[in-house]
Amino acid sequence: AQSVAQPEDQVNVAEGNPLTVKCTYSVSGNPYLFWYVQYPNRGLQFLLKYITGDNLVKGSYGFEAEFNKSQTSFHLKKPSALVSDSALYFCAVRGPVRAGNQGGKLIFGQGTELSVKP
Amino acid sequence: DSGVTQTPKHLITATGQRVTLRCSPRSGDLSVYWYQQSLDQGLQFLIHYYNGEERAKGNILERFSAQQFPDLHSELNLSSLELGDSALYFCASSVDYRADTNYGYTFGSGTRLTVV
């Protein structure tokens, strides 16, 4: 079964330092992987996705993620964190595509709360 | 504005009542997905509709039902509400998965349901 794990409930980083939010996945077949961010009382905003191509994916707001097939990981990174990056981050994998389901649902990890202090 | 519209933004209702949440997908998207976000359960998939037909069901209670109309908007009906149904309900829409390079999911801003 497709699944996603975010091993850290919370990540604390000082402003200006690099940040990493971890995600590992389990899929059958080729993974379609996504990162979303949720600010307080807001919806989910798309950051980036990996479907095919380069293992290093660049996304919105200076974020990037590295797809590592051997380690089944898709960690989110940013070279220099901002206080405004503080939010809840979700990793997700597309569920299995079967005849008739037209693409499959997103399966989310539990989320990681990122806190960036000045 | 993501292009996915959810109404209402907030809803407060009493236990035992019935409510309807509405979602209008992004223009051109045929798929609508409903999710429930609660503190203890995280983001849980409820149901997926594609072009008016149900395609997949997740952890959706029998008290909940959904449908997608010919104009592609979708409604999630929650009945016999309980305190534990209080949550943020999101819908998302997506393009055809066969358009791989453009494939993605766009989320609405959610409806916050409070059952008192």
XYZ file of N, CA and C in Angstrom:
702
model
N 0.853 -1.194 0.000
C 0.000 0.000 0.000
C 0.888 1.242 0.000
N 0.380 2.297 -0.664
C 1.148 3.548 -0.678
C 1.090 4.185 0.705
N 2.214 4.712 1.141
C 2.227 5.420 2.415
C 3.357 6.428 2.432
N 3.237 7.364 3.340
C 4.228 8.415 3.514
C 4.487 8.582 4.997
N 5.733 8.783 5.359
C 6.069 9.007 6.757
C 6.878 10.292 6.901
N 6.483 11.092 7.853
C 7.264 12.264 8.234
C 7.705 12.017 9.667
N 8.961 11.671 9.855
C 9.401 11.174 11.164
C 9.463 12.230 12.254
N 9.461 13.495 11.881
C 9.579 14.565 12.876
C 8.269 15.330 12.978
N 7.737 15.413 14.203
C 6.540 16.223 14.406
C 6.875 17.708 14.319
N 8.098 18.047 14.757
C 8.473 19.459 14.786
C 9.942 19.608 14.427
N 10.228 20.663 13.682
C 11.601 21.022 13.345
C 11.798 22.479 13.733
N 12.866 22.724 14.488
C 13.190 24.089 14.915
C 14.495 24.528 14.266
N 14.463 25.695 13.664
C 15.623 26.208 12.937
C 15.789 27.700 13.240
N 17.012 28.153 13.287
C 17.270 29.588 13.435
C 17.211 30.243 12.059
N 16.699 31.448 12.038
C 16.607 32.186 10.780
C 17.977 32.280 10.135
N 18.019 32.051 8.818
C 19.285 32.125 8.100
C 19.992 30.788 7.963
N 19.615 29.839 8.802
C 20.208 28.507 8.719
C 19.474 27.657 7.690
N 20.149 26.624 7.181
C 19.443 25.718 6.269
C 18.423 24.869 7.021
N 17.385 24.488 6.316
C 16.372 23.637 6.938
C 16.125 22.402 6.095
N 15.780 21.324 6.785
C 15.387 20.075 6.136
C 14.169 19.525 6.849
N 13.164 19.174 6.078
C 11.984 18.485 6.606
C 11.935 17.128 5.918
N 11.947 16.071 6.709
C 12.139 14.736 6.167
C 10.843 14.053 5.763
N 10.967 13.239 4.727
C 9.818 12.467 4.238
C 10.339 11.181 3.618
N 9.761 10.065 3.992
C 10.044 8.802 3.313
C 8.738 8.224 2.807
N 8.829 7.428 1.785
C 7.617 6.939 1.150
C 7.707 5.446 0.878
N 6.552 4.876 0.650
C 6.459 3.481 0.246
C 5.397 3.401 -0.835
N 5.811 3.006 -2.025
C 4.867 2.911 -3.144
C 5.168 1.674 -3.959
N 4.179 1.255 -4.694
C 4.406 0.250 -5.723
C 4.385 0.999 -7.047
N 5.389 0.800 -7.840
C 5.480 1.533 -9.084
C 6.209 2.858 -8.900
N 6.117 3.696 -9.904
C 6.814 4.981 -9.858
C 6.084 5.953 -8.933
N 6.831 6.609 -8.048
C 6.163 7.512 -7.101
C 5.875 8.878 -7.714
N 4.726 9.415 -7.387
C 4.393 10.809 -7.650
C 4.362 11.466 -6.267
N 5.310 12.356 -5.997
C 5.499 12.897 -4.662
C 5.264 14.399 -4.641
N 4.712 14.883 -3.546
C 4.326 16.285 -3.424
C 4.692 16.817 -2.044
N 4.934 18.117 -1.997
C 5.028 18.837 -0.740
C 4.026 19.986 -0.754
N 3.310 20.111 0.376
C 2.373 21.201 0.566
C 2.702 21.904 1.876
N 2.333 23.178 1.949
C 2.504 23.942 3.180
C 1.149 24.489 3.611
N 0.946 24.504 4.918
C -0.306 25.040 5.463
C 0.022 26.073 6.532
N -0.382 27.313 6.269
C -0.250 28.356 7.275
C -1.488 28.335 8.162
N -1.387 28.881 9.370
C -2.510 28.826 10.311
C -3.819 29.313 9.699
N -4.859 28.513 9.871
C -6.203 28.865 9.388
C -6.251 29.086 7.877
N -5.372 28.409 7.171
C -5.362 28.531 5.710
C -5.440 27.157 5.073
N -5.621 27.157 3.773
C -5.628 25.896 3.038
C -4.225 25.399 2.768
N -4.160 24.334 1.997
C -2.880 23.740 1.616
C -2.370 24.409 0.353
N -1.128 24.860 0.420
C -0.522 25.486 -0.746
C 0.550 24.570 -1.321
N 0.512 24.389 -2.617
C 1.458 23.530 -3.312
C 2.845 24.166 -3.297
N 3.857 23.351 -2.968
C 5.241 23.815 -3.002
C 5.995 23.252 -4.200
N 5.949 21.929 -4.345
C 6.676 21.301 -5.430
C 6.232 19.853 -5.576
N 6.663 19.262 -6.676
C 6.305 17.869 -6.926
C 7.426 17.196 -7.689
N 7.488 15.879 -7.516
C 8.347 15.040 -8.335
C 7.464 14.032 -9.052
N 7.563 14.040 -10.372
C 6.855 13.027 -11.156
C 7.865 12.231 -11.965
N 8.749 12.936 -12.619
C 9.792 12.281 -13.383
C 10.884 13.310 -13.637
N 12.057 12.848 -14.101
C 13.089 13.809 -14.453
C 14.148 13.953 -13.381
N 14.684 15.157 -13.249
C 15.781 15.427 -12.313
C 15.389 15.105 -10.884
N 16.335 14.536 -10.165
C 16.052 14.178 -8.773
C 15.919 15.398 -7.875
N 16.532 16.507 -8.251
C 16.422 17.730 -7.467
C 15.319 18.585 -8.077
N 14.306 18.801 -7.287
C 13.142 19.547 -7.750
C 13.113 20.901 -7.066
N 12.949 21.942 -7.844
C 12.844 23.282 -7.262
C 11.390 23.722 -7.246
N 11.013 24.392 -6.162
C 9.621 24.788 -6.018
C 9.462 26.235 -5.615
N 8.327 26.501 -5.007
C 7.978 27.869 -4.625
C 8.755 28.317 -3.394
N 8.889 29.655 -3.240
C 9.443 30.282 -2.046
C 10.857 29.818 -1.717
N 11.611 29.377 -2.723
C 12.990 28.984 -2.506
C 13.178 27.565 -2.001
N 12.109 26.809 -1.891
C 12.205 25.426 -1.441
C 12.629 24.498 -2.576
N 13.273 23.418 -2.189
C 13.624 22.367 -3.127
C 13.528 21.033 -2.411
N 13.468 19.968 -3.187
C 13.401 18.638 -2.588
C 14.207 17.689 -3.449
N 14.808 16.723 -2.777
C 15.624 15.748 -3.480
C 14.977 14.384 -3.429
N 14.705 13.858 -4.581
C 14.138 12.516 -4.698
C 15.272 11.510 -4.660
N 15.225 10.576 -3.724
C 16.262 9.561 -3.590
C 15.579 8.196 -3.632
N 15.718 7.542 -4.763
C 14.983 6.283 -4.960
C 15.522 5.176 -4.060
N 16.834 5.123 -3.891
C 17.420 4.036 -3.105
C 17.044 4.157 -1.626
N 16.904 5.381 -1.146
C 16.525 5.586 0.247
C 15.033 5.840 0.402
N 14.311 5.792 -0.675
C 12.861 6.083 -0.702
C 12.545 7.331 0.113
N 13.281 8.399 -0.189
C 13.077 9.647 0.552
C 12.807 10.799 -0.403
N 12.191 11.815 0.137
C 11.870 13.027 -0.630
C 11.903 14.188 0.356
N 13.100 14.503 0.852
C 13.254 15.526 1.877
C 13.127 16.928 1.296
N 12.456 17.781 2.031
C 12.279 19.177 1.648
C 13.412 19.999 2.252
N 13.973 20.907 1.446
C 15.107 21.688 1.920
C 14.985 23.146 1.498
N 15.681 23.973 2.277
C 15.815 25.379 1.911
C 17.155 25.850 2.446
N 17.948 26.533 1.631
C 19.304 26.911 2.066
C 19.319 27.894 3.237
N 18.344 28.791 3.291
C 18.346 29.822 4.318
C 16.905 30.064 4.780
N 16.610 29.673 5.995
C 15.228 29.742 6.489
C 14.829 31.172 6.853
N 13.552 31.450 6.659
C 12.969 32.721 7.046
C 11.932 32.482 8.147
N 11.736 33.489 8.985
C 10.710 33.379 10.023
C 9.349 33.096 9.387
N 9.120 33.684 8.225
C 7.844 33.500 7.531
C 7.642 32.088 6.972
N 8.688 31.268 7.027
C 8.545 29.862 6.604
C 7.878 29.021 7.687
N 7.716 29.560 8.856
C 7.091 28.819 9.956
C 5.668 28.431 9.571
N 5.409 27.139 9.542
C 4.114 26.625 9.085
C 4.117 25.111 9.263
N 3.026 24.502 8.839
C 2.888 23.036 8.861
C 3.146 22.510 7.457
N 4.049 21.544 7.342
C 4.441 21.023 6.043
C 3.999 19.567 5.900
N 3.420 19.285 4.738
C 2.927 17.944 4.466
C 3.601 17.371 3.231
N 4.062 16.147 3.379
C 4.533 15.366 2.251
C 3.378 14.458 1.822
N 3.271 14.202 0.528
C 2.163 13.370 0.060
C 2.599 12.548 -1.145
N 1.969 11.410 -1.301
C 2.215 10.558 -2.449
C 0.877 10.256 -3.111
N 0.894 10.189 -4.415
C -0.344 9.844 -5.093
C -0.629 8.375 -4.879
N -1.882 8.080 -4.614
C -2.296 6.710 -4.411
C -2.271 5.924 -5.702
N -2.516 4.635 -5.610
C -2.441 3.772 -6.787
C -3.445 4.176 -7.853
N -2.981 4.133 -9.073
C -3.845 4.431 -10.205
C -4.355 3.112 -10.757
N -5.663 2.978 -10.764
C -6.264 1.748 -11.281
C -7.269 2.124 -12.349
N -7.606 1.153 -13.134
C -8.594 1.396 -14.179
C -9.862 1.936 -13.552
N -10.270 3.114 -13.976
C -11.511 3.672 -13.492
C -11.375 4.693 -12.386
N -10.247 4.789 -11.710
C -10.208 5.766 -10.616
C -9.591 7.088 -11.024
N -9.156 7.165 -12.279
C -8.766 8.446 -12.835
C -7.725 9.189 -12.031
N -6.711 8.499 -11.623
C -5.572 9.238 -11.118
C -5.205 9.013 -9.670
N -6.106 8.584 -8.866
C -5.715 8.278 -7.501
C -5.697 9.476 -6.575
N -5.939 9.206 -5.321
C -5.993 10.247 -4.306
C -4.581 10.547 -3.806
N -4.443 11.655 -3.092
C -3.202 11.967 -2.397
C -3.243 11.343 -1.010
N -2.126 10.722 -0.643
C -1.990 10.158 0.697
C -0.962 11.006 1.425
N -1.358 11.546 2.571
C -0.522 12.514 3.278
C 0.210 11.897 4.452
N 1.377 12.463 4.725
C 2.033 12.196 5.986
C 1.338 12.966 7.094
N 1.809 12.780 8.315
C 1.166 13.398 9.472
C 1.482 14.884 9.620
N 2.422 15.355 8.849
C 2.772 16.764 8.916
C 3.935 17.034 9.860
N 4.705 18.049 9.522
C 5.825 18.500 10.356
C 5.664 19.987 10.596
N 5.659 20.373 11.858
C 5.554 21.783 12.216
C 6.949 22.386 12.170
N 7.137 23.333 11.279
C 8.425 24.025 11.172
C 8.352 25.343 11.919
N 9.299 25.546 12.805
C 9.373 26.784 13.562
C 10.732 27.426 13.294
N 10.714 28.627 12.744
C 11.942 29.362 12.462
C 12.000 30.557 13.400
N 13.041 30.596 14.234
C 13.187 31.674 15.225
C 14.174 32.710 14.729
N 13.902 33.980 15.058
C 14.826 35.051 14.620
C 16.177 34.940 15.307
N -5.670 33.244 -4.640
C -6.823 32.412 -4.990
C -6.354 31.197 -5.795
N -6.630 30.003 -5.238
C -6.132 28.786 -5.881
C -6.967 28.401 -7.087
N -8.185 28.913 -7.175
C -9.086 28.502 -8.238
C -10.104 27.483 -7.778
N -9.889 26.907 -6.586
C -10.850 25.979 -5.995
C -11.605 26.757 -4.909
N -12.909 26.788 -5.029
C -13.732 27.589 -4.124
C -14.550 26.694 -3.206
N -14.422 26.960 -1.917
C -15.204 26.219 -0.941
C -16.077 27.167 -0.150
N -17.319 26.764 0.028
C -18.240 27.549 0.848
C -19.042 26.626 1.743
N -19.448 27.079 2.945
C -18.988 28.323 3.564
C -17.583 28.166 4.147
N -16.982 29.222 4.593
C -15.656 29.148 5.201
C -15.754 28.636 6.635
N -16.807 29.028 7.308
C -17.012 28.607 8.687
C -18.459 28.166 8.853
N -18.650 27.168 9.706
C -19.983 26.644 9.962
C -20.031 26.171 11.407
N -20.997 26.679 12.132
C -21.205 26.233 13.508
C -22.612 25.667 13.583
N -22.708 24.449 14.076
C -24.010 23.795 14.119
C -24.090 22.897 15.339
N -25.291 22.446 15.636
C -25.507 21.637 16.828
C -25.430 20.146 16.496
N -25.187 19.367 17.522
C -25.175 17.916 17.336
C -26.521 17.445 16.797
N -26.463 16.433 15.944
C -27.676 15.885 15.361
C -28.120 16.556 14.076
N -27.534 17.694 13.779
C -27.942 18.434 12.590
C -27.263 17.900 11.329
N -27.694 18.462 10.191
C -27.146 18.103 8.886
C -26.628 19.369 8.217
N -25.478 19.255 7.572
C -24.911 20.400 6.855
C -24.453 19.958 5.477
N -24.321 20.930 4.591
C -23.809 20.683 3.244
C -22.654 21.618 2.967
N -21.538 21.042 2.568
C -20.353 21.801 2.196
C -20.232 21.762 0.683
N -19.825 22.892 0.122
C -19.791 22.994 -1.330
C -18.381 23.252 -1.824
N -18.075 22.690 -2.994
C -16.761 22.870 -3.600
C -16.909 23.068 -5.101
N -16.302 24.121 -5.596
C -16.224 24.328 -7.040
C -14.791 24.114 -7.478
N -14.533 23.157 -8.353
C -13.153 22.863 -8.742
C -12.578 23.931 -9.656
N -11.267 23.856 -9.839
C -10.599 24.748 -10.769
C -11.127 24.484 -12.169
N -11.196 25.530 -12.967
C -11.734 25.400 -14.314
C -10.950 24.344 -15.099
N -11.671 23.404 -15.661
C -11.047 22.359 -16.468
C -10.736 21.089 -15.716
N -10.743 21.140 -14.386
C -10.462 19.932 -13.605
C -11.729 19.096 -13.469
N -11.598 17.808 -13.731
C -12.753 16.925 -13.663
C -12.837 16.160 -12.346
N -11.714 16.068 -11.646
C -11.679 15.318 -10.391
C -11.835 16.234 -9.196
N -12.628 15.779 -8.224
C -12.763 16.461 -6.943
C -12.520 15.442 -5.834
N -11.697 15.835 -4.884
C -11.388 14.979 -3.739
C -11.813 15.724 -2.479
N -12.331 15.000 -1.501
C -12.667 15.589 -0.212
C -11.761 14.992 0.866
N -11.287 15.883 1.753
C -10.430 15.483 2.859
C -10.955 16.089 4.151
N -10.702 15.374 5.238
C -11.018 15.875 6.571
C -9.708 16.055 7.322
N -9.528 17.220 7.932
C -8.338 17.454 8.736
C -8.747 17.696 10.179
N -8.339 16.804 11.036
C -8.573 16.992 12.464
C -7.240 16.854 13.178
N -7.203 17.340 14.420
C -5.941 17.363 15.159
C -5.390 15.966 15.393
N -6.288 15.022 15.694
C -5.809 13.693 16.057
C -5.663 12.754 14.868
N -6.316 13.053 13.752
C -6.286 12.129 12.615
C -5.494 12.654 11.426
N -5.059 13.902 11.487
C -4.335 14.435 10.345
C -5.255 14.621 9.154
N -4.685 14.543 7.965
C -5.446 14.723 6.728
C -5.922 13.367 6.229
N -7.229 13.167 6.284
C -7.795 11.885 5.893
C -8.608 12.036 4.612
N -8.342 11.164 3.670
C -9.084 11.148 2.427
C -10.483 10.613 2.670
N -11.473 11.300 2.123
C -12.851 10.861 2.290
C -13.398 10.211 1.032
N -13.355 10.959 -0.089
C -13.996 10.443 -1.294
C -13.490 11.197 -2.520
N -13.544 10.535 -3.669
C -13.077 11.099 -4.932
C -14.169 10.933 -5.985
N -14.453 12.039 -6.682
C -15.374 12.004 -7.806
C -14.642 12.439 -9.063
N -14.987 11.795 -10.159
C -14.444 12.174 -11.451
C -15.595 12.327 -12.431
N -15.759 13.520 -12.935
C -16.762 13.804 -13.958
C -18.140 13.252 -13.568
N -18.484 13.443 -12.322
C -19.814 13.075 -11.856
C -19.939 11.694 -11.248
N -18.901 10.892 -11.355
C -18.999 9.523 -10.848
C -18.033 9.299 -9.681
N -18.480 8.563 -8.697
C -17.612 8.217 -7.578
C -16.518 7.282 -8.057
N -15.269 7.576 -7.670
C -14.136 6.763 -8.112
C -13.446 6.049 -6.968
N -13.447 6.646 -5.814
C -12.776 5.987 -4.698
C -13.346 6.512 -3.391
N -13.393 5.613 -2.410
C -13.849 5.995 -1.078
C -12.755 5.736 -0.080
N -12.634 6.626 0.862
C -11.673 6.429 1.937
C -12.376 6.225 3.250
N -11.894 6.914 4.272
C -12.466 6.749 5.612
C -13.694 7.621 5.798
N -14.680 7.404 4.979
C -15.882 8.227 5.049
C -16.969 7.491 5.808
N -17.532 8.174 6.798
C -18.568 7.572 7.617
C -19.855 7.409 6.803
N -20.679 6.475 7.235
C -21.954 6.266 6.546
C -22.862 7.472 6.677
N -22.651 8.280 7.710
C -23.452 9.499 7.904
C -23.064 10.595 6.910
N -21.973 10.379 6.216
C -21.490 11.374 5.255
C -21.760 10.860 3.844
N -22.075 11.764 2.954
C -22.245 11.403 1.551
C -21.811 12.571 0.687
N -21.558 12.299 -0.557
C -21.123 13.356 -1.460
C -21.681 13.092 -2.844
N -21.626 14.121 -3.661
C -21.970 13.963 -5.060
C -21.294 15.052 -5.868
N -21.149 14.784 -7.162
C -20.612 15.780 -8.076
C -21.642 16.002 -9.163
N -21.933 17.242 -9.417
C -23.016 17.619 -10.327
C -22.502 17.810 -11.751
N -23.427 17.901 -12.727
C -22.992 18.073 -14.122
C -22.087 19.274 -14.352
N -22.238 20.328 -13.557
C -21.340 21.483 -13.742
C -20.017 21.280 -12.999
N -19.815 20.109 -12.459
C -18.601 19.617 -11.794
C -18.418 20.106 -10.363
N -19.284 20.972 -9.861
C -19.144 21.301 -8.453
C -19.567 20.090 -7.625
N -19.075 20.045 -6.407
C -19.350 18.898 -5.551
C -19.890 19.367 -4.210
N -20.684 18.526 -3.603
C -21.208 18.800 -2.269
C -20.940 17.614 -1.365
N -20.543 17.934 -0.146
C -20.327 16.927 0.886
C -21.401 17.137 1.940
N -22.211 16.125 2.144
C -23.313 16.191 3.098
C -22.939 15.431 4.363
N -23.053 16.104 5.486
C -22.728 15.500 6.775
C -23.998 15.521 7.618
N -24.429 14.359 8.074
C -25.682 14.308 8.821
C -25.477 13.696 10.199
N -26.505 13.837 11.042
C -26.446 13.338 12.426
C -25.112 13.707 13.062
N -24.788 14.972 12.978
C -23.460 15.431 13.371
C -23.161 15.163 14.840
N -21.909 14.812 15.066
C -21.400 14.560 16.412
C -20.265 15.541 16.706
N -19.953 15.689 17.991
C -18.881 16.616 18.361
C -17.575 16.275 17.638
N -17.342 14.979 17.474
C -16.107 14.527 16.840
C -16.005 14.825 15.355
N -17.087 15.300 14.772
C -17.042 15.673 13.348
C -16.462 17.063 13.158
N -16.250 17.769 14.238
C -15.636 19.096 14.141
C -14.252 18.952 13.526
N -14.028 19.660 12.438
C -12.771 19.527 11.695
C -12.750 20.561 10.592
N -11.622 20.572 9.898
C -11.474 21.379 8.696
C -11.668 20.434 7.515
N -12.587 20.775 6.626
C -12.873 19.935 5.469
C -12.358 20.636 4.217
N -11.481 19.928 3.518
C -10.892 20.467 2.304
C -11.405 19.733 1.091
N -11.523 20.451 -0.003
C -11.647 19.764 -1.269
C -10.452 20.140 -2.127
N -10.133 19.272 -3.049
C -9.060 19.502 -4.000
C -9.554 19.076 -5.368
N -8.994 19.690 -6.393
C -9.318 19.250 -7.743
C -8.013 18.947 -8.478
N -8.124 18.140 -9.523
C -6.921 17.797 -10.274
C -7.238 17.666 -11.754
N -6.179 17.846 -12.524
C -6.266 17.616 -13.967
C -6.222 16.116 -14.212
N -6.455 15.753 -15.443
C -6.385 14.358 -15.840
C -5.002 13.818 -15.558
N -4.907 12.681 -14.881
C -3.608 12.140 -14.502
C -2.768 11.759 -15.697
N -3.393 11.611 -16.854
C -2.617 11.239 -18.028
C -1.775 12.403 -18.534
N -2.115 13.614 -18.132
C -1.293 14.783 -18.496
C -0.186 14.898 -17.453
N 0.740 13.963 -17.478
C 1.665 13.796 -16.375
C 2.448 15.046 -16.011
N 2.938 15.759 -16.996
C 3.822 16.874 -16.662
C 3.069 18.004 -15.975
N 1.793 18.063 -16.171
C 1.016 19.115 -15.518
C 0.231 18.596 -14.339
N 0.438 17.334 -14.002
C -0.411 16.712 -12.995
C -0.201 17.345 -11.636
N -1.305 17.632 -10.975
C -1.206 18.186 -9.639
C -2.571 18.306 -9.015
N -2.575 18.657 -7.765
C -3.811 18.804 -7.009
C -3.854 20.227 -6.461
N -4.979 20.868 -6.612
C -5.154 22.219 -6.101
C -6.212 22.191 -5.012
N -5.858 22.748 -3.862
C -6.746 22.707 -2.714
C -7.494 24.022 -2.524
N -8.721 23.897 -2.044
C -9.458 25.055 -1.596
C -8.998 25.465 -0.209
N -9.558 26.559 0.295
C -9.143 27.076 1.602
C -9.856 26.388 2.757
N -10.805 25.514 2.439
C -11.423 24.695 3.470
C -12.664 25.299 4.096
N -13.439 24.418 4.712
C -14.587 24.817 5.529
C -14.320 24.318 6.943
N -14.340 25.248 7.888
C -14.138 24.851 9.281
C -15.497 24.590 9.908
N -15.725 23.334 10.260
C -16.984 22.926 10.864
C -16.803 22.769 12.361
N -17.645 23.431 13.104
C -17.651 23.292 14.560
C -19.018 22.771 14.969
N -19.021 21.632 15.631
C -20.271 21.037 16.118
C -20.329 21.255 17.628
N -21.411 21.876 18.072
C -21.508 22.205 19.500
C -22.689 21.465 20.146
